[in-house]
mmCIF file of C-alpha atoms in Angstrom:
data_model
loop_
_atom_site.group_PDB
_atom_site.id
_atom_site.type_symbol
_atom_site.label_atom_id
_atom_site.label_comp_id
_atom_site.label_asym_id
_atom_site.label_seq_id
_atom_site.Cartn_x
_atom_site.Cartn_y
_atom_site.Cartn_z
ATOM 1 C CA ASP B 1 60.773 55.537 7.405
ATOM 2 C CA SER B 2 62.800 57.795 5.087
ATOM 3 C CA GLY B 3 64.933 59.195 7.913
ATOM 4 C CA VAL B 4 63.833 62.750 7.070
ATOM 5 C CA THR B 5 61.951 64.487 9.873
ATOM 6 C CA GLN B 6 59.659 67.437 9.346
ATOM 7 C CA THR B 7 58.034 69.456 12.088
ATOM 8 C CA PRO B 8 55.354 70.394 12.737
ATOM 9 C CA LYS B 9 53.058 67.967 10.915
ATOM 10 C CA HIS B 10 50.204 70.457 10.869
ATOM 11 C CA LEU B 11 50.124 74.219 11.166
ATOM 12 C CA ILE B 12 47.075 76.444 11.222
ATOM 13 C CA THR B 13 47.494 80.184 11.141
ATOM 14 C CA ALA B 14 45.963 83.358 9.772
ATOM 15 C CA THR B 15 46.701 85.594 6.822
ATOM 16 C CA GLY B 16 49.543 88.031 7.365
ATOM 17 C CA GLN B 17 51.316 85.801 9.842
ATOM 18 C CA ARG B 18 54.777 84.243 9.659
ATOM 19 C CA VAL B 19 55.670 80.579 10.209
ATOM 20 C CA THR B 20 58.803 78.445 10.254
ATOM 21 C CA LEU B 21 58.914 74.888 8.995
ATOM 22 C CA ARG B 22 61.747 72.667 10.110
ATOM 23 C CA CYS B 23 63.492 69.758 8.437
ATOM 24 C CA SER B 24 66.132 67.328 9.685
ATOM 25 C CA PRO B 25 67.712 65.475 6.786
ATOM 26 C CA ARG B 26 68.610 61.811 6.691
ATOM 27 C CA SER B 27 71.881 61.035 8.438
ATOM 28 C CA GLY B 28 74.769 61.595 6.036
ATOM 29 C CA ASP B 29 72.786 63.618 3.511
ATOM 30 C CA LEU B 30 74.227 67.039 2.723
ATOM 31 C CA SER B 31 71.542 68.322 0.368
ATOM 32 C CA VAL B 32 68.131 69.571 1.436
ATOM 33 C CA TYR B 33 65.279 70.456 -0.896
ATOM 34 C CA TRP B 34 61.979 72.184 -0.212
ATOM 35 C CA TYR B 35 58.819 71.578 -2.240
ATOM 36 C CA GLN B 36 55.287 72.923 -2.165
ATOM 37 C CA GLN B 37 52.319 70.778 -3.143
ATOM 38 C CA SER B 38 49.048 72.600 -3.572
ATOM 39 C CA LEU B 39 45.734 70.810 -3.953
ATOM 40 C CA ASP B 40 45.722 68.329 -6.854
ATOM 41 C CA GLN B 41 49.019 69.600 -8.158
ATOM 42 C CA GLY B 42 52.459 68.133 -8.446
ATOM 43 C CA LEU B 43 55.343 69.130 -6.275
ATOM 44 C CA GLN B 44 56.761 72.554 -7.038
ATOM 45 C CA PHE B 45 60.467 72.886 -6.334
ATOM 46 C CA LEU B 46 61.213 75.845 -4.092
ATOM 47 C CA ILE B 47 64.870 75.787 -3.130
ATOM 48 C CA GLN B 48 67.876 73.536 -2.549
ATOM 49 C CA TYR B 49 70.734 73.817 -0.071
ATOM 50 C CA TYR B 50 73.927 71.817 -0.133
ATOM 51 C CA ASN B 51 76.193 71.745 2.906
ATOM 52 C CA GLY B 52 74.923 75.100 4.122
ATOM 53 C CA GLU B 53 74.994 76.936 0.798
ATOM 54 C CA GLU B 54 72.085 77.736 -1.487
ATOM 55 C CA ARG B 55 72.465 75.514 -4.531
ATOM 56 C CA ALA B 56 69.395 76.037 -6.695
ATOM 57 C CA LYS B 57 66.308 78.182 -6.634
ATOM 58 C CA GLY B 58 62.944 77.341 -8.114
ATOM 59 C CA ASN B 59 59.560 79.001 -7.900
ATOM 60 C CA ILE B 60 60.073 80.473 -4.455
ATOM 61 C CA LEU B 61 58.253 83.666 -3.590
ATOM 62 C CA GLU B 62 60.154 86.618 -2.150
ATOM 63 C CA ARG B 63 58.007 86.253 0.994
ATOM 64 C CA PHE B 64 59.608 82.848 1.519
ATOM 65 C CA SER B 65 63.164 82.195 2.620
ATOM 66 C CA ALA B 66 65.183 79.236 3.761
ATOM 67 C CA GLN B 67 68.478 78.374 5.302
ATOM 68 C CA GLN B 68 70.547 75.334 6.174
ATOM 69 C CA PHE B 69 72.408 75.340 9.450
ATOM 70 C CA PRO B 70 75.852 73.879 10.304
ATOM 71 C CA ASP B 71 74.199 70.753 11.698
ATOM 72 C CA LEU B 72 72.530 70.437 8.254
ATOM 73 C CA HIS B 73 68.965 70.886 9.423
ATOM 74 C CA SER B 74 66.991 73.385 7.403
ATOM 75 C CA GLU B 75 64.200 75.845 8.004
ATOM 76 C CA LEU B 76 61.723 77.323 5.562
ATOM 77 C CA ASN B 77 60.315 80.680 6.619
ATOM 78 C CA LEU B 78 57.019 81.847 5.160
ATOM 79 C CA SER B 79 55.930 85.411 5.881
ATOM 80 C CA SER B 80 52.971 87.685 5.097
ATOM 81 C CA LEU B 81 50.964 84.544 4.589
ATOM 82 C CA GLU B 82 48.128 84.505 2.065
ATOM 83 C CA LEU B 83 45.256 82.074 1.620
ATOM 84 C CA GLY B 84 46.979 80.669 -1.455
ATOM 85 C CA ASP B 85 49.950 79.572 0.629
ATOM 86 C CA SER B 86 47.856 76.780 2.085
ATOM 87 C CA ALA B 87 49.592 73.626 0.910
ATOM 88 C CA LEU B 88 51.678 70.628 1.856
ATOM 89 C CA TYR B 89 55.334 71.530 2.213
ATOM 90 C CA PHE B 90 57.803 68.713 1.756
ATOM 91 C CA CYS B 91 61.436 68.556 2.611
ATOM 92 C CA ALA B 92 63.730 66.041 0.948
ATOM 93 C CA SER B 93 67.382 65.195 1.361
ATOM 94 C CA SER B 94 70.027 63.461 -0.695
ATOM 95 C CA VAL B 95 73.676 62.615 -0.407
ATOM 96 C CA SER B 96 74.890 65.039 -3.045
ATOM 97 C CA PHE B 97 73.504 67.843 -5.168
ATOM 98 C CA ASP B 98 73.241 65.729 -8.316
ATOM 99 C CA GLY B 99 69.864 64.785 -9.671
ATOM 100 C CA ASN B 100 70.931 61.190 -10.151
ATOM 101 C CA GLN B 101 70.841 60.683 -6.404
ATOM 102 C CA PRO B 102 67.364 59.756 -5.153
ATOM 103 C CA GLN B 103 65.789 62.249 -2.825
ATOM 104 C CA HIS B 104 64.337 60.993 0.435
ATOM 105 C CA PHE B 105 61.211 62.814 1.487
ATOM 106 C CA GLY B 106 59.751 63.642 4.850
ATOM 107 C CA ASP B 107 56.033 63.241 5.463
ATOM 108 C CA GLY B 108 55.405 66.944 4.976
ATOM 109 C CA THR B 109 53.968 69.844 6.921
ATOM 110 C CA ARG B 110 50.362 70.715 6.128
ATOM 111 C CA LEU B 111 49.917 74.467 6.335
ATOM 112 C CA SER B 112 46.395 75.849 6.538
ATOM 113 C CA ILE B 113 45.789 79.571 6.307
ATOM 114 C CA LEU B 114 42.463 80.750 7.680
ATOM 115 C CA ASP V 1 55.724 76.359 -17.053
ATOM 116 C CA GLN V 2 54.943 72.653 -16.964
ATOM 117 C CA GLN V 3 57.983 70.934 -18.325
ATOM 118 C CA VAL V 4 56.897 67.532 -17.065
ATOM 119 C CA LYS V 5 53.372 66.330 -17.752
ATOM 120 C CA GLN V 6 51.403 63.319 -16.660
ATOM 121 C CA ASN V 7 48.257 63.521 -18.717
ATOM 122 C CA SER V 8 46.375 60.690 -17.044
ATOM 123 C CA PRO V 9 45.175 61.663 -13.570
ATOM 124 C CA SER V 10 44.128 58.106 -12.821
ATOM 125 C CA LEU V 11 44.580 54.513 -13.944
ATOM 126 C CA SER V 12 42.824 51.361 -12.824
ATOM 127 C CA VAL V 13 44.145 47.847 -13.515
ATOM 128 C CA GLN V 14 43.415 44.318 -12.393
ATOM 129 C CA GLU V 15 45.784 42.544 -10.032
ATOM 130 C CA GLY V 16 48.375 40.534 -11.941
ATOM 131 C CA ARG V 17 48.127 42.632 -15.090
ATOM 132 C CA ILE V 18 50.552 45.258 -16.339
ATOM 133 C CA SER V 19 50.307 48.894 -15.241
ATOM 134 C CA ILE V 20 51.737 51.473 -17.627
ATOM 135 C CA LEU V 21 52.158 55.019 -16.387
ATOM 136 C CA ASN V 22 53.149 57.682 -18.872
ATOM 137 C CA CYS V 23 55.031 60.939 -18.674
ATOM 138 C CA ASP V 24 55.932 63.568 -21.282
ATOM 139 C CA TYR V 25 58.496 66.317 -21.011
ATOM 140 C CA THR V 26 59.460 69.354 -23.028
ATOM 141 C CA ASN V 27 63.022 70.154 -21.943
ATOM 142 C CA SER V 28 65.588 68.113 -23.854
ATOM 143 C CA MET V 29 68.266 69.170 -21.344
ATOM 144 C CA PHE V 30 66.981 66.940 -18.549
ATOM 145 C CA ASP V 31 69.772 64.636 -17.348
ATOM 146 C CA TYR V 32 67.851 62.166 -15.230
ATOM 147 C CA PHE V 33 64.315 60.975 -14.881
ATOM 148 C CA LEU V 34 62.873 59.477 -11.732
ATOM 149 C CA TRP V 35 59.654 57.896 -10.586
ATOM 150 C CA TYR V 36 58.280 58.318 -7.088
ATOM 151 C CA LYS V 37 55.355 56.637 -5.381
ATOM 152 C CA LYS V 38 53.242 58.377 -2.791
ATOM 153 C CA TYR V 39 50.800 56.944 -0.267
ATOM 154 C CA PRO V 40 48.316 59.194 1.549
ATOM 155 C CA ALA V 41 49.758 61.097 4.500
ATOM 156 C CA GLU V 42 53.311 60.139 3.546
ATOM 157 C CA GLY V 43 56.062 61.756 1.533
ATOM 158 C CA PRO V 44 56.991 60.459 -1.917
ATOM 159 C CA THR V 45 59.225 57.401 -2.026
ATOM 160 C CA PHE V 46 61.838 56.874 -4.718
ATOM 161 C CA LEU V 47 61.096 53.951 -7.053
ATOM 162 C CA ILE V 48 63.412 53.916 -10.024
ATOM 163 C CA SER V 49 65.424 56.274 -12.195
ATOM 164 C CA ILE V 50 66.994 56.422 -15.623
ATOM 165 C CA SER V 51 69.797 58.463 -17.093
ATOM 166 C CA SER V 52 69.115 60.388 -20.292
ATOM 167 C CA ILE V 53 71.796 58.324 -22.032
ATOM 168 C CA LYS V 54 69.866 55.101 -21.511
ATOM 169 C CA ASP V 55 66.561 53.878 -22.856
ATOM 170 C CA LYS V 56 65.627 51.262 -20.285
ATOM 171 C CA ASN V 57 66.188 50.503 -16.630
ATOM 172 C CA GLU V 58 64.731 47.563 -14.765
ATOM 173 C CA ASP V 59 64.383 46.839 -11.055
ATOM 174 C CA GLY V 60 62.307 43.846 -10.128
ATOM 175 C CA ARG V 61 58.701 44.419 -11.150
ATOM 176 C CA PHE V 62 59.437 47.990 -12.233
ATOM 177 C CA THR V 63 60.832 49.011 -15.613
ATOM 178 C CA VAL V 64 61.266 52.535 -16.903
ATOM 179 C CA PHE V 65 61.510 53.221 -20.629
ATOM 180 C CA LEU V 66 62.824 56.457 -22.089
ATOM 181 C CA ASN V 67 62.111 57.602 -25.641
ATOM 182 C CA LYS V 68 64.183 60.740 -26.107
ATOM 183 C CA SER V 69 63.002 61.466 -29.634
ATOM 184 C CA ALA V 70 59.410 61.539 -28.418
ATOM 185 C CA LYS V 71 60.348 63.155 -25.075
ATOM 186 C CA HIS V 72 58.369 60.434 -23.382
ATOM 187 C CA LEU V 73 58.973 58.013 -20.576
ATOM 188 C CA SER V 74 56.876 55.300 -19.081
ATOM 189 C CA LEU V 75 56.852 53.143 -15.978
ATOM 190 C CA HIS V 76 55.776 49.535 -16.327
ATOM 191 C CA ILE V 77 54.746 47.515 -13.293
ATOM 192 C CA VAL V 78 54.446 43.787 -13.875
ATOM 193 C CA PRO V 79 52.638 42.085 -12.273
ATOM 194 C CA SER V 80 50.580 44.755 -10.563
ATOM 195 C CA GLN V 81 49.662 44.165 -6.924
ATOM 196 C CA PRO V 82 47.022 45.833 -4.716
ATOM 197 C CA GLY V 83 49.838 47.314 -2.614
ATOM 198 C CA ASP V 84 50.968 49.244 -5.682
ATOM 199 C CA SER V 85 47.858 51.425 -5.402
ATOM 200 C CA ALA V 86 49.247 54.926 -4.862
ATOM 201 C CA VAL V 87 49.949 58.177 -6.666
ATOM 202 C CA TYR V 88 52.936 57.957 -8.994
ATOM 203 C CA PHE V 89 54.981 61.029 -9.823
ATOM 204 C CA CYS V 90 57.328 61.379 -12.734
ATOM 205 C CA ALA V 91 60.254 63.773 -12.137
ATOM 206 C CA ALA V 92 63.071 65.147 -14.255
ATOM 207 C CA TRP V 93 66.346 66.739 -13.246
ATOM 208 C CA ASN V 94 68.414 69.518 -14.803
ATOM 209 C CA ASN V 95 69.869 71.681 -12.026
ATOM 210 C CA ASP V 96 66.540 71.371 -10.258
ATOM 211 C CA MET V 97 63.772 68.807 -10.047
ATOM 212 C CA ARG V 98 60.531 69.136 -11.996
ATOM 213 C CA PHE V 99 57.600 66.941 -11.044
ATOM 214 C CA GLY V 100 54.518 65.946 -12.967
ATOM 215 C CA ALA V 101 51.097 66.283 -11.362
ATOM 216 C CA GLY V 102 50.899 62.567 -10.645
ATOM 217 C CA THR V 103 48.789 59.596 -11.718
ATOM 218 C CA ARG V 104 46.647 57.760 -9.199
ATOM 219 C CA LEU V 105 47.001 54.013 -9.763
ATOM 220 C CA THR V 106 44.368 51.665 -8.401
ATOM 221 C CA VAL V 107 45.061 47.935 -8.568
ATOM 222 C CA LYS V 108 41.911 45.910 -8.046
ATOM 223 C CA PRO V 109 42.078 42.435 -6.473
#
């Protein structure tokens, strides 16, 4: 158990819709990262928050947004969903924003767009 | 833009033998390299890391080697055990994390 909780585990929705994925980081971790894993591909970094502030941005579409709340949980909002957005979305947390700190991953949210 | 590449999608080894997983990168600015293991239906789990200023780091059965001139790193698992069967991801950090596509390791009893 990594201590990182992601909800929901599965999400099925239709094109054009909007969804919110939630992540509770491991106790004591200030940094939250979001990743997308499409079929047979590696994890694509989307965005990082550290103590409520956006820290780094990766390949995140404009239709996607995220935030980290004062209690350090984070939400990833995906809007105007397309078939290609179907993927596993992982959240990870770490103590600091440095890459030398291991990231602890949740078990992911599987998003299926019909 | 694939800055981190794992060119072998799969690897099969016999229990007790050495497993060698390879990773190549293109960005010489990466500060840290990490290996993660992933079982089905679970998130990746951190295994071992190495700073760009080192060339070797060892933790039990796992050793990571870094060859900066070749922009290559490898993960050695000795001896391999059936429980090591998983997908292994190589990752590199420079302001954000870049992951390879993963190598599926199968350790046969």
